[in-house]
Amino acid sequence: IEEMLQRTDTEYAPWTIVEATDRRYATVKIYTVITQMLTAGIDNRRREIARETAAEVIREAEKVFGKVDRRIMIPLADHISFAVSRIRNQEQISNPLTDDIRVLFHNEFQAASVLRDILQKRMQITIDEHEIGYVALHIHSAIEDEKVSVAMQTARAVRECIEMIEKETGKKIDVISLSYNRLMNHIKYM
C-alpha cells in the first residue's frame, strides 16, 4: 500500500490517509480535508489574480513613466489582495491623504486608476479613491526608488504645512484648485 501511495500521490491529486475506526470521525475528517483543499485552491487563485492585476497596473505605469522597478510586484499584489478582501468584507479603509496624494503624485494616481476598471471587469469589485491613493504610492516608490512609507511621510508633511497655512490665514484652501496644486508642489520641493 505504501508504494502505491508514493507512486500515485501528486500535487493535484494527493492522497490523504484517514486513520479511523469510527465512521463519524472518518466522515468529519474527510470533509475537513476537502474543505482545506478547496480553500487552499481558492486562496491560490486569488493570489494569482492579484499578481496578474498588479502586473497590469505596472504595465500601465510603464506606459506613463517608462521604466518602473518591477520589484513592487509582490508588495503591490499583496496590497491588491488585501484591498479586495477588505472590500468583500465591507471593511474599506479611508486614507486621509488621498487628495494630497492625487495632487502630489498626479501621474502615479492616474496610472493607479486603471485598477478601478480591472477589478470591476475581473471581479465585479468597486475600489475607491482611497485604495487608488495607496496604489499610487506603490507606483511612486517604483519610479523614485523610495519606500512607500517615505512617500506617505512626504504627503503627510505637505498636508501639515497646508493645515498650518490654513490656520494662520483663517482660510480653507480648495484642494481642487490650481493654487492648491501649485502650493503643494512648492512645499513638496522645499
PDB file of C-alpha atoms in Angstrom:
ATOM      1  CA  ILE A   1       0.000   0.000   0.000  1.00  0.00           C
ATOM      2  CA  GLU A   2       2.803   2.431   0.904  1.00  0.00           C
ATOM      3  CA  GLU A   3       4.472   2.004  -2.509  1.00  0.00           C
ATOM      4  CA  MET A   4       1.159   2.512  -4.320  1.00  0.00           C
ATOM      5  CA  LEU A   5       0.521   5.734  -2.396  1.00  0.00           C
ATOM      6  CA  GLN A   6       4.009   7.075  -3.177  1.00  0.00           C
ATOM      7  CA  ARG A   7       3.695   6.347  -6.898  1.00  0.00           C
ATOM      8  CA  THR A   8       0.209   7.792  -7.316  1.00  0.00           C
ATOM      9  CA  ASP A   9       0.284  10.778  -4.944  1.00  0.00           C
ATOM     10  CA  THR A  10       0.523  14.055  -6.918  1.00  0.00           C
ATOM     11  CA  GLU A  11       0.237  17.750  -6.163  1.00  0.00           C
ATOM     12  CA  TYR A  12      -3.113  17.894  -7.947  1.00  0.00           C
ATOM     13  CA  ALA A  13      -4.462  14.631  -6.575  1.00  0.00           C
ATOM     14  CA  PRO A  14      -2.847  13.972  -3.218  1.00  0.00           C
ATOM     15  CA  TRP A  15      -3.710  11.014  -1.072  1.00  0.00           C
ATOM     16  CA  THR A  16      -4.985  11.629   2.416  1.00  0.00           C
ATOM     17  CA  ILE A  17      -4.995   8.669   4.714  1.00  0.00           C
ATOM     18  CA  VAL A  18      -7.860   8.755   7.175  1.00  0.00           C
ATOM     19  CA  GLU A  19      -6.906   6.593  10.095  1.00  0.00           C
ATOM     20  CA  ALA A  20     -10.163   5.879  11.798  1.00  0.00           C
ATOM     21  CA  THR A  21     -12.295   3.066  13.012  1.00  0.00           C
ATOM     22  CA  ASP A  22     -15.181   5.358  13.829  1.00  0.00           C
ATOM     23  CA  ARG A  23     -17.326   6.144  10.779  1.00  0.00           C
ATOM     24  CA  ARG A  24     -18.456   9.528  12.122  1.00  0.00           C
ATOM     25  CA  TYR A  25     -14.866  10.611  12.865  1.00  0.00           C
ATOM     26  CA  ALA A  26     -13.797   9.475   9.380  1.00  0.00           C
ATOM     27  CA  THR A  27     -16.616  11.461   7.734  1.00  0.00           C
ATOM     28  CA  VAL A  28     -15.720  14.649   9.653  1.00  0.00           C
ATOM     29  CA  LYS A  29     -12.037  14.166   8.809  1.00  0.00           C
ATOM     30  CA  ILE A  30     -12.807  13.700   5.087  1.00  0.00           C
ATOM     31  CA  TYR A  31     -14.977  16.842   4.975  1.00  0.00           C
ATOM     32  CA  THR A  32     -12.295  18.799   6.848  1.00  0.00           C
ATOM     33  CA  VAL A  33      -9.598  17.763   4.362  1.00  0.00           C
ATOM     34  CA  ILE A  34     -11.829  18.563   1.370  1.00  0.00           C
ATOM     35  CA  THR A  35     -12.660  21.995   2.819  1.00  0.00           C
ATOM     36  CA  GLN A  36      -8.960  22.730   3.443  1.00  0.00           C
ATOM     37  CA  MET A  37      -8.018  21.703  -0.098  1.00  0.00           C
ATOM     38  CA  LEU A  38     -10.789  23.795  -1.672  1.00  0.00           C
ATOM     39  CA  THR A  39      -9.870  26.806   0.462  1.00  0.00           C
ATOM     40  CA  ALA A  40      -6.198  26.461  -0.482  1.00  0.00           C
ATOM     41  CA  GLY A  41      -7.174  26.311  -4.163  1.00  0.00           C
ATOM     42  CA  ILE A  42      -9.329  29.421  -3.858  1.00  0.00           C
ATOM     43  CA  ASP A  43      -6.561  31.274  -1.984  1.00  0.00           C
ATOM     44  CA  ASN A  44      -4.020  30.290  -4.658  1.00  0.00           C
ATOM     45  CA  ARG A  45      -6.329  31.547  -7.411  1.00  0.00           C
ATOM     46  CA  ARG A  46      -6.903  34.837  -5.574  1.00  0.00           C
ATOM     47  CA  ARG A  47      -3.143  35.336  -5.221  1.00  0.00           C
ATOM     48  CA  GLU A  48      -2.706  34.564  -8.918  1.00  0.00           C
ATOM     49  CA  ILE A  49      -5.379  37.117  -9.860  1.00  0.00           C
ATOM     50  CA  ALA A  50      -3.748  39.701  -7.568  1.00  0.00           C
ATOM     51  CA  ARG A  51      -0.362  39.113  -9.266  1.00  0.00           C
ATOM     52  CA  GLU A  52      -1.937  39.405 -12.731  1.00  0.00           C
ATOM     53  CA  THR A  53      -3.713  42.594 -11.682  1.00  0.00           C
ATOM     54  CA  ALA A  54      -0.517  44.064 -10.216  1.00  0.00           C
ATOM     55  CA  ALA A  55       1.273  43.265 -13.479  1.00  0.00           C
ATOM     56  CA  GLU A  56      -1.414  45.161 -15.422  1.00  0.00           C
ATOM     57  CA  VAL A  57      -1.083  48.179 -13.125  1.00  0.00           C
ATOM     58  CA  ILE A  58       2.701  48.105 -13.558  1.00  0.00           C
ATOM     59  CA  ARG A  59       2.344  47.900 -17.352  1.00  0.00           C
ATOM     60  CA  GLU A  60       0.096  50.979 -17.221  1.00  0.00           C
ATOM     61  CA  ALA A  61       2.680  52.781 -15.079  1.00  0.00           C
ATOM     62  CA  GLU A  62       5.373  51.845 -17.612  1.00  0.00           C
ATOM     63  CA  LYS A  63       3.308  53.485 -20.364  1.00  0.00           C
ATOM     64  CA  VAL A  64       3.350  56.721 -18.359  1.00  0.00           C
ATOM     65  CA  PHE A  65       6.829  56.644 -16.797  1.00  0.00           C
ATOM     66  CA  GLY A  66       8.871  54.335 -18.995  1.00  0.00           C
ATOM     67  CA  LYS A  67      10.980  52.294 -16.612  1.00  0.00           C
ATOM     68  CA  VAL A  68       9.304  51.093 -13.419  1.00  0.00           C
ATOM     69  CA  ASP A  69      11.020  48.959 -10.787  1.00  0.00           C
ATOM     70  CA  ARG A  70       9.188  45.646 -11.086  1.00  0.00           C
ATOM     71  CA  ARG A  71      10.216  44.649  -7.564  1.00  0.00           C
ATOM     72  CA  ILE A  72       6.990  46.295  -6.436  1.00  0.00           C
ATOM     73  CA  MET A  73       5.081  43.378  -7.983  1.00  0.00           C
ATOM     74  CA  ILE A  74       4.765  41.322  -4.778  1.00  0.00           C
ATOM     75  CA  PRO A  75       4.009  44.187  -2.367  1.00  0.00           C
ATOM     76  CA  LEU A  76       1.530  45.640  -4.866  1.00  0.00           C
ATOM     77  CA  ALA A  77      -0.129  42.239  -5.406  1.00  0.00           C
ATOM     78  CA  ASP A  78      -0.364  41.822  -1.621  1.00  0.00           C
ATOM     79  CA  HIS A  79      -1.932  45.260  -1.284  1.00  0.00           C
ATOM     80  CA  ILE A  80      -4.448  44.500  -4.029  1.00  0.00           C
ATOM     81  CA  SER A  81      -5.288  41.124  -2.477  1.00  0.00           C
ATOM     82  CA  PHE A  82      -5.852  42.665   0.959  1.00  0.00           C
ATOM     83  CA  ALA A  83      -7.851  45.533  -0.547  1.00  0.00           C
ATOM     84  CA  VAL A  84     -10.133  43.062  -2.336  1.00  0.00           C
ATOM     85  CA  SER A  85     -10.603  41.134   0.929  1.00  0.00           C
ATOM     86  CA  ARG A  86     -11.424  44.344   2.795  1.00  0.00           C
ATOM     87  CA  ILE A  87     -13.936  45.371   0.134  1.00  0.00           C
ATOM     88  CA  ARG A  88     -15.607  41.961   0.171  1.00  0.00           C
ATOM     89  CA  ASN A  89     -15.846  42.144   3.965  1.00  0.00           C
ATOM     90  CA  GLN A  90     -17.127  45.735   3.755  1.00  0.00           C
ATOM     91  CA  GLU A  91     -14.092  46.931   5.734  1.00  0.00           C
ATOM     92  CA  GLN A  92     -12.866  49.632   3.397  1.00  0.00           C
ATOM     93  CA  ILE A  93     -10.279  51.915   4.925  1.00  0.00           C
ATOM     94  CA  SER A  94     -10.011  55.623   4.443  1.00  0.00           C
ATOM     95  CA  ASN A  95      -6.869  57.459   3.512  1.00  0.00           C
ATOM     96  CA  PRO A  96      -6.785  60.964   4.989  1.00  0.00           C
ATOM     97  CA  LEU A  97      -4.142  61.925   2.433  1.00  0.00           C
ATOM     98  CA  THR A  98      -5.973  60.850  -0.727  1.00  0.00           C
ATOM     99  CA  ASP A  99      -6.480  64.399  -2.024  1.00  0.00           C
ATOM    100  CA  ASP A 100      -2.867  65.270  -1.268  1.00  0.00           C
ATOM    101  CA  ILE A 101      -1.582  62.111  -2.961  1.00  0.00           C
ATOM    102  CA  ARG A 102      -3.747  62.888  -6.010  1.00  0.00           C
ATOM    103  CA  VAL A 103      -2.081  66.313  -6.289  1.00  0.00           C
ATOM    104  CA  LEU A 104       1.484  65.447  -5.242  1.00  0.00           C
ATOM    105  CA  PHE A 105       1.675  62.276  -7.290  1.00  0.00           C
ATOM    106  CA  HIS A 106      -0.815  63.113 -10.032  1.00  0.00           C
ATOM    107  CA  ASN A 107       0.646  60.899 -12.771  1.00  0.00           C
ATOM    108  CA  GLU A 108       1.066  57.982 -10.370  1.00  0.00           C
ATOM    109  CA  PHE A 109      -2.551  58.409  -9.274  1.00  0.00           C
ATOM    110  CA  GLN A 110      -3.719  58.394 -12.902  1.00  0.00           C
ATOM    111  CA  ALA A 111      -1.739  55.222 -13.616  1.00  0.00           C
ATOM    112  CA  ALA A 112      -3.124  53.585 -10.454  1.00  0.00           C
ATOM    113  CA  SER A 113      -6.665  54.469 -11.512  1.00  0.00           C
ATOM    114  CA  VAL A 114      -6.551  51.664 -14.088  1.00  0.00           C
ATOM    115  CA  LEU A 115      -7.042  49.339 -11.112  1.00  0.00           C
ATOM    116  CA  ARG A 116     -10.656  50.509 -10.834  1.00  0.00           C
ATOM    117  CA  ASP A 117     -11.547  49.179 -14.302  1.00  0.00           C
ATOM    118  CA  ILE A 118      -9.510  45.985 -13.918  1.00  0.00           C
ATOM    119  CA  LEU A 119     -11.171  44.974 -10.639  1.00  0.00           C
ATOM    120  CA  GLN A 120     -14.615  45.918 -11.909  1.00  0.00           C
ATOM    121  CA  LYS A 121     -14.162  43.829 -15.043  1.00  0.00           C
ATOM    122  CA  ARG A 122     -12.441  40.813 -13.460  1.00  0.00           C
ATOM    123  CA  MET A 123     -14.107  40.581 -10.077  1.00  0.00           C
ATOM    124  CA  GLN A 124     -17.098  42.942 -10.152  1.00  0.00           C
ATOM    125  CA  ILE A 125     -15.466  44.873  -7.311  1.00  0.00           C
ATOM    126  CA  THR A 126     -15.580  48.638  -6.985  1.00  0.00           C
ATOM    127  CA  ILE A 127     -12.431  50.080  -5.491  1.00  0.00           C
ATOM    128  CA  ASP A 128     -12.489  53.578  -4.040  1.00  0.00           C
ATOM    129  CA  GLU A 129     -10.171  56.580  -4.359  1.00  0.00           C
ATOM    130  CA  HIS A 130      -8.508  55.824  -1.013  1.00  0.00           C
ATOM    131  CA  GLU A 131      -7.181  52.472  -2.215  1.00  0.00           C
ATOM    132  CA  ILE A 132      -6.119  54.019  -5.511  1.00  0.00           C
ATOM    133  CA  GLY A 133      -4.162  56.580  -3.484  1.00  0.00           C
ATOM    134  CA  TYR A 134      -2.277  53.799  -1.722  1.00  0.00           C
ATOM    135  CA  VAL A 135      -1.557  52.073  -5.039  1.00  0.00           C
ATOM    136  CA  ALA A 136      -0.283  55.415  -6.396  1.00  0.00           C
ATOM    137  CA  LEU A 137       2.241  55.439  -3.548  1.00  0.00           C
ATOM    138  CA  HIS A 138       3.446  51.974  -4.605  1.00  0.00           C
ATOM    139  CA  ILE A 139       3.907  53.246  -8.154  1.00  0.00           C
ATOM    140  CA  HIS A 140       5.724  56.337  -6.898  1.00  0.00           C
ATOM    141  CA  SER A 141       8.083  54.156  -4.874  1.00  0.00           C
ATOM    142  CA  ALA A 142       8.833  52.135  -8.022  1.00  0.00           C
ATOM    143  CA  ILE A 143       9.775  55.150 -10.125  1.00  0.00           C
ATOM    144  CA  GLU A 144      11.566  57.224  -7.481  1.00  0.00           C
ATOM    145  CA  ASP A 145      13.337  54.339  -5.738  1.00  0.00           C
ATOM    146  CA  GLU A 146      11.941  55.294  -2.353  1.00  0.00           C
ATOM    147  CA  LYS A 147       9.862  53.371   0.104  1.00  0.00           C
ATOM    148  CA  VAL A 148       6.085  53.747   0.167  1.00  0.00           C
ATOM    149  CA  SER A 149       6.399  54.949   3.756  1.00  0.00           C
ATOM    150  CA  VAL A 150       8.658  57.832   2.644  1.00  0.00           C
ATOM    151  CA  ALA A 151       6.125  58.912   0.010  1.00  0.00           C
ATOM    152  CA  MET A 152       3.416  58.732   2.669  1.00  0.00           C
ATOM    153  CA  GLN A 153       5.548  60.849   5.030  1.00  0.00           C
ATOM    154  CA  THR A 154       6.046  63.404   2.248  1.00  0.00           C
ATOM    155  CA  ALA A 155       2.296  63.636   1.686  1.00  0.00           C
ATOM    156  CA  ARG A 156       1.686  63.890   5.445  1.00  0.00           C
ATOM    157  CA  ALA A 157       4.323  66.653   5.841  1.00  0.00           C
ATOM    158  CA  VAL A 158       2.849  68.633   2.962  1.00  0.00           C
ATOM    159  CA  ARG A 159      -0.662  68.205   4.443  1.00  0.00           C
ATOM    160  CA  GLU A 160       0.603  69.539   7.796  1.00  0.00           C
ATOM    161  CA  CYS A 161       2.150  72.573   6.061  1.00  0.00           C
ATOM    162  CA  ILE A 162      -1.126  73.267   4.277  1.00  0.00           C
ATOM    163  CA  GLU A 163      -3.024  72.995   7.564  1.00  0.00           C
ATOM    164  CA  MET A 164      -0.613  75.453   9.197  1.00  0.00           C
ATOM    165  CA  ILE A 165      -1.176  77.933   6.360  1.00  0.00           C
ATOM    166  CA  GLU A 166      -4.949  77.498   6.630  1.00  0.00           C
ATOM    167  CA  LYS A 167      -4.788  78.027  10.385  1.00  0.00           C
ATOM    168  CA  GLU A 168      -2.622  81.144  10.102  1.00  0.00           C
ATOM    169  CA  THR A 169      -4.694  82.724   7.336  1.00  0.00           C
ATOM    170  CA  GLY A 170      -8.031  81.550   8.681  1.00  0.00           C
ATOM    171  CA  LYS A 171      -8.971  80.422   5.174  1.00  0.00           C
ATOM    172  CA  LYS A 172      -9.644  76.955   3.857  1.00  0.00           C
ATOM    173  CA  ILE A 173      -7.712  76.125   0.688  1.00  0.00           C
ATOM    174  CA  ASP A 174      -9.741  74.390  -2.012  1.00  0.00           C
ATOM    175  CA  VAL A 175      -7.937  71.091  -2.726  1.00  0.00           C
ATOM    176  CA  ILE A 176      -9.275  71.031  -6.287  1.00  0.00           C
ATOM    177  CA  SER A 177      -7.886  74.445  -7.219  1.00  0.00           C
ATOM    178  CA  LEU A 178      -4.826  75.196  -9.316  1.00  0.00           C
ATOM    179  CA  SER A 179      -3.495  77.323  -6.456  1.00  0.00           C
ATOM    180  CA  TYR A 180      -3.595  74.326  -4.126  1.00  0.00           C
ATOM    181  CA  ASN A 181      -1.791  72.230  -6.706  1.00  0.00           C
ATOM    182  CA  ARG A 182       0.949  74.816  -7.128  1.00  0.00           C
ATOM    183  CA  LEU A 183       1.286  75.312  -3.375  1.00  0.00           C
ATOM    184  CA  MET A 184       1.559  71.563  -2.811  1.00  0.00           C
ATOM    185  CA  ASN A 185       4.332  71.257  -5.360  1.00  0.00           C
ATOM    186  CA  HIS A 186       6.256  74.204  -3.909  1.00  0.00           C
ATOM    187  CA  ILE A 187       6.082  72.684  -0.451  1.00  0.00           C
ATOM    188  CA  LYS A 188       6.994  69.243  -1.786  1.00  0.00           C
ATOM    189  CA  TYR A 189      10.245  70.519  -3.300  1.00  0.00           C
ATOM    190  CA  MET A 190      11.259  72.756  -0.383  1.00  0.00           C
TER     191      MET A 190
END
